PDB file of C-alpha atoms in Angstrom:
ATOM      1  CA  TYR A   1       0.000   0.000   0.000  1.00  0.00           C
ATOM      2  CA  ASP A   2       2.986   2.332  -0.614  1.00  0.00           C
ATOM      3  CA  TYR A   3       3.218   3.888   2.887  1.00  0.00           C
ATOM      4  CA  ASP A   4       4.216   2.886   6.416  1.00  0.00           C
ATOM      5  CA  VAL A   5       1.316   2.483   8.859  1.00  0.00           C
ATOM      6  CA  THR A   6       2.795   5.111  11.213  1.00  0.00           C
ATOM      7  CA  HIS A   7       2.757   7.689   8.406  1.00  0.00           C
ATOM      8  CA  LEU A   8      -0.787   6.761   7.373  1.00  0.00           C
ATOM      9  CA  TRP A   9      -1.978   7.061  10.980  1.00  0.00           C
ATOM     10  CA  LEU A  10      -0.576  10.601  11.308  1.00  0.00           C
ATOM     11  CA  ALA A  11      -2.129  11.537   7.956  1.00  0.00           C
ATOM     12  CA  GLY A  12      -5.450  10.242   9.278  1.00  0.00           C
ATOM     13  CA  LEU A  13      -5.189  12.598  12.261  1.00  0.00           C
ATOM     14  CA  VAL A  14      -4.534  15.509   9.893  1.00  0.00           C
ATOM     15  CA  TYR A  15      -7.682  14.538   8.005  1.00  0.00           C
ATOM     16  CA  ALA A  16      -9.601  14.459  11.301  1.00  0.00           C
ATOM     17  CA  HIS A  17      -8.670  18.120  11.810  1.00  0.00           C
ATOM     18  CA  ILE A  18      -9.541  19.056   8.220  1.00  0.00           C
ATOM     19  CA  GLY A  19     -12.900  17.292   8.567  1.00  0.00           C
ATOM     20  CA  TYR A  20     -13.673  19.290  11.702  1.00  0.00           C
ATOM     21  CA  TRP A  21     -13.323  22.577   9.822  1.00  0.00           C
ATOM     22  CA  VAL A  22     -15.048  21.321   6.670  1.00  0.00           C
ATOM     23  CA  GLU A  23     -18.131  20.408   8.704  1.00  0.00           C
ATOM     24  CA  ASN A  24     -18.076  23.667  10.627  1.00  0.00           C
ATOM     25  CA  LEU A  25     -17.690  25.792   7.497  1.00  0.00           C
ATOM     26  CA  PHE A  26     -20.558  23.894   5.851  1.00  0.00           C
ATOM     27  CA  ARG A  27     -22.745  24.510   8.901  1.00  0.00           C
ATOM     28  CA  LEU A  28     -21.672  28.142   9.027  1.00  0.00           C
ATOM     29  CA  VAL A  29     -22.770  28.712   5.421  1.00  0.00           C
ATOM     30  CA  SER A  30     -25.944  26.617   5.612  1.00  0.00           C
ATOM     31  CA  LYS A  31     -27.149  27.313   9.157  1.00  0.00           C
ATOM     32  CA  GLY A  32     -25.023  30.145  10.531  1.00  0.00           C
ATOM     33  CA  VAL A  33     -23.661  27.906  13.297  1.00  0.00           C
ATOM     34  CA  LEU A  34     -20.144  27.120  14.486  1.00  0.00           C
ATOM     35  CA  ASP A  35     -19.927  24.532  17.248  1.00  0.00           C
ATOM     36  CA  SER A  36     -17.772  21.891  18.932  1.00  0.00           C
ATOM     37  CA  ARG A  37     -19.157  19.077  16.738  1.00  0.00           C
ATOM     38  CA  ASN A  38     -19.630  17.115  19.971  1.00  0.00           C
ATOM     39  CA  GLN A  39     -15.870  17.037  20.598  1.00  0.00           C
ATOM     40  CA  LEU A  40     -13.510  18.689  23.089  1.00  0.00           C
ATOM     41  CA  LEU A  41     -10.680  18.761  20.538  1.00  0.00           C
ATOM     42  CA  PRO A  42     -10.901  20.144  16.969  1.00  0.00           C
ATOM     43  CA  PHE A  43     -10.693  16.670  15.427  1.00  0.00           C
ATOM     44  CA  LEU A  44     -13.389  14.347  14.074  1.00  0.00           C
ATOM     45  CA  PHE A  45     -12.107  10.779  14.263  1.00  0.00           C
ATOM     46  CA  CYS A  46     -14.687   9.576  11.735  1.00  0.00           C
ATOM     47  CA  TYR A  47     -12.658  11.375   9.054  1.00  0.00           C
ATOM     48  CA  THR A  48      -9.588   9.366  10.063  1.00  0.00           C
ATOM     49  CA  ILE A  49     -11.615   6.185   9.578  1.00  0.00           C
ATOM     50  CA  ALA A  50     -12.978   7.487   6.256  1.00  0.00           C
ATOM     51  CA  MET A  51      -9.511   8.409   4.973  1.00  0.00           C
ATOM     52  CA  TRP A  52      -8.136   4.982   5.832  1.00  0.00           C
ATOM     53  CA  ALA A  53     -11.110   3.259   4.225  1.00  0.00           C
ATOM     54  CA  MET A  54     -10.831   5.378   1.063  1.00  0.00           C
ATOM     55  CA  TYR A  55      -7.096   4.908   0.705  1.00  0.00           C
ATOM     56  CA  LEU A  56      -6.987   1.187   1.508  1.00  0.00           C
ATOM     57  CA  ALA A  57      -9.972   0.385  -0.734  1.00  0.00           C
ATOM     58  CA  LEU A  58      -9.509   2.880  -3.584  1.00  0.00           C
ATOM     59  CA  GLY A  59      -5.984   4.308  -3.528  1.00  0.00           C
ATOM     60  CA  THR A  60      -5.656   7.880  -4.763  1.00  0.00           C
ATOM     61  CA  THR A  61      -7.231   9.798  -7.630  1.00  0.00           C
ATOM     62  CA  ASN A  62      -4.000   9.597  -9.638  1.00  0.00           C
ATOM     63  CA  HIS A  63      -3.313   5.935  -8.771  1.00  0.00           C
ATOM     64  CA  PRO A  64      -6.676   4.233  -8.225  1.00  0.00           C
ATOM     65  CA  ARG A  65      -6.933   0.718  -6.851  1.00  0.00           C
ATOM     66  CA  PHE A  66      -9.621  -1.770  -5.960  1.00  0.00           C
ATOM     67  CA  PHE A  67      -8.059  -2.862  -2.677  1.00  0.00           C
ATOM     68  CA  SER A  68      -4.662  -4.319  -3.683  1.00  0.00           C
ATOM     69  CA  HIS A  69      -5.362  -4.382  -7.437  1.00  0.00           C
ATOM     70  CA  ARG A  70      -4.312  -1.392  -9.518  1.00  0.00           C
ATOM     71  CA  VAL A  71      -6.902  -0.207 -12.034  1.00  0.00           C
ATOM     72  CA  LEU A  72      -6.702   2.062 -15.085  1.00  0.00           C
ATOM     73  CA  GLU A  73      -2.932   2.346 -15.016  1.00  0.00           C
ATOM     74  CA  GLY A  74      -1.421   4.355 -17.834  1.00  0.00           C
ATOM     75  CA  ASN A  75       0.060   7.725 -18.666  1.00  0.00           C
ATOM     76  CA  THR A  76      -2.144   8.779 -21.570  1.00  0.00           C
ATOM     77  CA  ARG A  77      -4.622  11.640 -21.175  1.00  0.00           C
ATOM     78  CA  ARG A  78      -7.489   9.196 -21.720  1.00  0.00           C
ATOM     79  CA  ASP A  79      -6.220   6.888 -18.949  1.00  0.00           C
ATOM     80  CA  LYS A  80      -5.921   9.776 -16.507  1.00  0.00           C
ATOM     81  CA  ILE A  81      -9.435  11.059 -17.285  1.00  0.00           C
ATOM     82  CA  LEU A  82     -10.926   7.568 -16.913  1.00  0.00           C
ATOM     83  CA  ALA A  83      -9.060   7.102 -13.626  1.00  0.00           C
ATOM     84  CA  ARG A  84     -10.593  10.311 -12.244  1.00  0.00           C
ATOM     85  CA  ILE A  85     -14.090   9.366 -13.434  1.00  0.00           C
ATOM     86  CA  TYR A  86     -13.737   5.910 -11.886  1.00  0.00           C
ATOM     87  CA  TYR A  87     -12.504   7.347  -8.588  1.00  0.00           C
ATOM     88  CA  PHE A  88     -15.259   9.961  -8.352  1.00  0.00           C
ATOM     89  CA  THR A  89     -17.977   7.407  -9.183  1.00  0.00           C
ATOM     90  CA  VAL A  90     -16.840   4.843  -6.620  1.00  0.00           C
ATOM     91  CA  VAL A  91     -16.370   7.515  -3.933  1.00  0.00           C
ATOM     92  CA  PHE A  92     -19.857   8.879  -4.664  1.00  0.00           C
ATOM     93  CA  LEU A  93     -21.385   5.423  -4.154  1.00  0.00           C
ATOM     94  CA  PHE A  94     -19.258   4.894  -1.050  1.00  0.00           C
ATOM     95  CA  VAL A  95     -20.430   8.191   0.510  1.00  0.00           C
ATOM     96  CA  PHE A  96     -24.048   7.812  -0.632  1.00  0.00           C
ATOM     97  CA  PHE A  97     -24.653   4.369   0.839  1.00  0.00           C
ATOM     98  CA  GLY A  98     -22.192   4.834   3.703  1.00  0.00           C
ATOM     99  CA  GLU A  99     -24.069   7.830   5.090  1.00  0.00           C
ATOM    100  CA  ILE A 100     -27.399   5.994   4.933  1.00  0.00           C
ATOM    101  CA  VAL A 101     -26.033   2.861   6.610  1.00  0.00           C
ATOM    102  CA  VAL A 102     -24.023   4.648   9.325  1.00  0.00           C
ATOM    103  CA  GLY A 103     -26.734   7.231  10.063  1.00  0.00           C
ATOM    104  CA  SER A 104     -29.523   4.640  10.232  1.00  0.00           C
ATOM    105  CA  ILE A 105     -27.595   2.184  12.413  1.00  0.00           C
ATOM    106  CA  PHE A 106     -26.475   4.958  14.754  1.00  0.00           C
ATOM    107  CA  GLU A 107     -30.046   6.215  15.154  1.00  0.00           C
ATOM    108  CA  GLN A 108     -31.349   2.698  15.835  1.00  0.00           C
ATOM    109  CA  VAL A 109     -28.675   2.056  18.466  1.00  0.00           C
ATOM    110  CA  SER A 110     -28.628   5.455  20.192  1.00  0.00           C
ATOM    111  CA  GLY A 111     -31.971   7.007  19.240  1.00  0.00           C
ATOM    112  CA  ILE A 112     -30.149  10.165  18.102  1.00  0.00           C
ATOM    113  CA  SER A 113     -29.833  11.574  14.568  1.00  0.00           C
ATOM    114  CA  LEU A 114     -26.332  13.002  14.188  1.00  0.00           C
ATOM    115  CA  TRP A 115     -27.268  14.852  10.975  1.00  0.00           C
ATOM    116  CA  ASP A 116     -30.354  15.554   8.885  1.00  0.00           C
ATOM    117  CA  TYR A 117     -30.371  16.507   5.172  1.00  0.00           C
ATOM    118  CA  SER A 118     -34.160  16.627   4.892  1.00  0.00           C
ATOM    119  CA  GLY A 119     -34.083  20.336   4.061  1.00  0.00           C
ATOM    120  CA  ILE A 120     -31.703  19.835   1.126  1.00  0.00           C
ATOM    121  CA  PRO A 121     -33.162  19.262  -2.381  1.00  0.00           C
ATOM    122  CA  LEU A 122     -32.782  15.743  -3.826  1.00  0.00           C
ATOM    123  CA  HIS A 123     -32.220  14.186  -0.418  1.00  0.00           C
ATOM    124  CA  VAL A 124     -32.559  10.396  -0.167  1.00  0.00           C
ATOM    125  CA  THR A 125     -33.705   9.637   3.377  1.00  0.00           C
ATOM    126  CA  LYS A 126     -32.542  12.260   5.853  1.00  0.00           C
ATOM    127  CA  TYR A 127     -29.019  10.933   5.867  1.00  0.00           C
ATOM    128  CA  THR A 128     -27.840  11.678   2.354  1.00  0.00           C
ATOM    129  CA  SER A 129     -28.574  13.769  -0.721  1.00  0.00           C
ATOM    130  CA  ILE A 130     -27.331  14.127  -4.281  1.00  0.00           C
ATOM    131  CA  PRO A 131     -25.901  17.668  -3.781  1.00  0.00           C
ATOM    132  CA  THR A 132     -23.996  16.821  -0.585  1.00  0.00           C
ATOM    133  CA  CYS A 133     -22.706  13.516  -1.997  1.00  0.00           C
ATOM    134  CA  THR A 134     -21.551  15.258  -5.163  1.00  0.00           C
ATOM    135  CA  ALA A 135     -19.769  17.991  -3.188  1.00  0.00           C
ATOM    136  CA  MET A 136     -18.151  15.486  -0.809  1.00  0.00           C
ATOM    137  CA  SER A 137     -17.073  13.190  -3.654  1.00  0.00           C
ATOM    138  CA  LEU A 138     -15.526  16.065  -5.590  1.00  0.00           C
ATOM    139  CA  GLY A 139     -13.780  17.196  -2.414  1.00  0.00           C
ATOM    140  CA  VAL A 140     -12.431  13.702  -1.742  1.00  0.00           C
ATOM    141  CA  ALA A 141     -11.269  13.303  -5.355  1.00  0.00           C
ATOM    142  CA  VAL A 142      -9.461  16.661  -5.270  1.00  0.00           C
ATOM    143  CA  ILE A 143      -7.918  16.079  -1.840  1.00  0.00           C
ATOM    144  CA  MET A 144      -6.808  12.510  -2.600  1.00  0.00           C
ATOM    145  CA  GLY A 145      -5.416  13.664  -5.938  1.00  0.00           C
ATOM    146  CA  ASN A 146      -3.762  16.967  -5.064  1.00  0.00           C
ATOM    147  CA  PHE A 147      -3.232  16.954  -1.294  1.00  0.00           C
ATOM    148  CA  PHE A 148      -2.781  13.410   0.018  1.00  0.00           C
ATOM    149  CA  GLU A 149       0.417  12.489  -1.799  1.00  0.00           C
ATOM    150  CA  GLY A 150       2.031  15.847  -0.954  1.00  0.00           C
ATOM    151  CA  LEU A 151       1.023  15.433   2.688  1.00  0.00           C
ATOM    152  CA  MET A 152       2.524  11.944   2.817  1.00  0.00           C
ATOM    153  CA  LYS A 153       5.830  13.233   1.426  1.00  0.00           C
ATOM    154  CA  LYS A 154       5.984  15.886   4.141  1.00  0.00           C
ATOM    155  CA  ILE A 155       5.096  13.380   6.875  1.00  0.00           C
ATOM    156  CA  GLN A 156       7.812  11.010   5.617  1.00  0.00           C
ATOM    157  CA  ARG A 157      10.372  13.782   6.163  1.00  0.00           C
ATOM    158  CA  ILE A 158       9.512  13.940   9.883  1.00  0.00           C
ATOM    159  CA  PRO A 159      11.922  11.870  12.017  1.00  0.00           C
ATOM    160  CA  TYR A 160      10.393   8.437  12.487  1.00  0.00           C
ATOM    161  CA  ARG A 161      10.531   8.589  16.292  1.00  0.00           C
ATOM    162  CA  THR A 162       8.713  11.931  16.286  1.00  0.00           C
ATOM    163  CA  THR A 163       6.011  10.501  14.011  1.00  0.00           C
ATOM    164  CA  VAL A 164       5.474   7.572  16.384  1.00  0.00           C
ATOM    165  CA  GLN A 165       5.263   9.929  19.394  1.00  0.00           C
ATOM    166  CA  LEU A 166       2.696  12.108  17.618  1.00  0.00           C
ATOM    167  CA  ASP A 167       0.726   9.006  16.662  1.00  0.00           C
ATOM    168  CA  TYR A 168       0.538   7.794  20.249  1.00  0.00           C
ATOM    169  CA  VAL A 169      -0.010  11.103  22.074  1.00  0.00           C
ATOM    170  CA  LEU A 170      -2.289  12.911  19.631  1.00  0.00           C
ATOM    171  CA  GLY A 171      -4.007   9.708  18.545  1.00  0.00           C
ATOM    172  CA  THR A 172      -4.793   8.692  22.139  1.00  0.00           C
ATOM    173  CA  LEU A 173      -6.290  12.103  22.948  1.00  0.00           C
ATOM    174  CA  ILE A 174      -8.416  12.168  19.782  1.00  0.00           C
ATOM    175  CA  LEU A 175      -9.582   8.578  20.220  1.00  0.00           C
ATOM    176  CA  ALA A 176     -10.464   9.203  23.895  1.00  0.00           C
ATOM    177  CA  ASP A 177     -12.419  12.322  22.919  1.00  0.00           C
ATOM    178  CA  TRP A 178     -14.342  10.322  20.309  1.00  0.00           C
ATOM    179  CA  LEU A 179     -15.061   7.495  22.772  1.00  0.00           C
ATOM    180  CA  ILE A 180     -16.424  10.009  25.302  1.00  0.00           C
ATOM    181  CA  MET A 181     -18.844  11.226  22.632  1.00  0.00           C
ATOM    182  CA  MET A 182     -19.852   7.670  21.708  1.00  0.00           C
ATOM    183  CA  VAL A 183     -20.497   6.704  25.353  1.00  0.00           C
ATOM    184  CA  SER A 184     -22.438   9.914  25.980  1.00  0.00           C
ATOM    185  CA  ILE A 185     -24.663   9.333  22.952  1.00  0.00           C
ATOM    186  CA  ASN A 186     -25.201   5.593  23.329  1.00  0.00           C
ATOM    187  CA  VAL A 187     -25.381   5.318  27.126  1.00  0.00           C
ATOM    188  CA  PHE A 188     -26.736   8.688  28.260  1.00  0.00           C
ATOM    189  CA  LYS A 189     -28.627   9.406  25.006  1.00  0.00           C
ATOM    190  CA  LYS A 190     -27.223  12.917  24.793  1.00  0.00           C
ATOM    191  CA  ALA A 191     -24.670  14.312  22.349  1.00  0.00           C
ATOM    192  CA  PRO A 192     -22.026  16.453  24.090  1.00  0.00           C
ATOM    193  CA  ALA A 193     -22.338  20.155  23.228  1.00  0.00           C
ATOM    194  CA  TYR A 194     -19.306  21.997  24.584  1.00  0.00           C
ATOM    195  CA  TRP A 195     -19.758  25.328  22.793  1.00  0.00           C
ATOM    196  CA  SER A 196     -21.549  26.961  19.868  1.00  0.00           C
ATOM    197  CA  VAL A 197     -21.653  30.320  18.130  1.00  0.00           C
ATOM    198  CA  HIS A 198     -24.761  31.374  16.211  1.00  0.00           C
ATOM    199  CA  LEU A 199     -24.318  33.756  13.278  1.00  0.00           C
ATOM    200  CA  LEU A 200     -26.288  34.651  10.170  1.00  0.00           C
ATOM    201  CA  SER A 201     -26.218  31.951   7.499  1.00  0.00           C
ATOM    202  CA  PHE A 202     -25.502  32.696   3.847  1.00  0.00           C
ATOM    203  CA  LYS A 203     -29.228  32.327   3.152  1.00  0.00           C
ATOM    204  CA  ASP A 204     -30.076  34.868   5.879  1.00  0.00           C
ATOM    205  CA  LEU A 205     -27.463  37.315   4.610  1.00  0.00           C
ATOM    206  CA  LEU A 206     -28.785  36.942   1.077  1.00  0.00           C
ATOM    207  CA  ALA A 207     -32.327  37.609   2.293  1.00  0.00           C
ATOM    208  CA  LEU A 208     -31.154  40.805   4.026  1.00  0.00           C
ATOM    209  CA  PHE A 209     -29.338  41.930   0.903  1.00  0.00           C
ATOM    210  CA  VAL A 210     -32.391  41.282  -1.289  1.00  0.00           C
ATOM    211  CA  LYS A 211     -34.589  43.263   1.089  1.00  0.00           C
TER     212      LYS A 211
END
């Protein structure tokens, strides 16, 4: 799989931080809300899991795989375009069905809906929608094509011992934070809400401007 597990783990933690801000910026634009996302630390461990799943199952946009089997290898323009189309399509299906399965199972187990896309056009159940899946899939394809490989090169330059220390210390804190959320939701039936800031959403600002 091209990379050492210690380097992939640290990359996953970077993705957890990126995911935290992606979700908050989406909520800021759509709802005018910035919040803790049920975490004490600015990391969402589910994005670490998602990054590992995407990379191990699909590779990167430039070098797609189906698990350990390389697909659409070649250096021609046609090969590169087909590789990107393949990657986007598989990621779209992964996100589309993954959100439905994870959201539904989580609600059945805990009784809590972690997200709700019912207000978004072309939603399929409340857990996914065509617009959000398209945006996420494009984002994943761009990040795994233009950011992931560069990030891995930078991480590989970090002294190995330092990488391992970051993996253990930062990874333990993030995992503990995530487990606290999971216990709170599944045992106490309440999602932790540490802080939130309510602002005007893009829709509200647009309505003011139109008026």
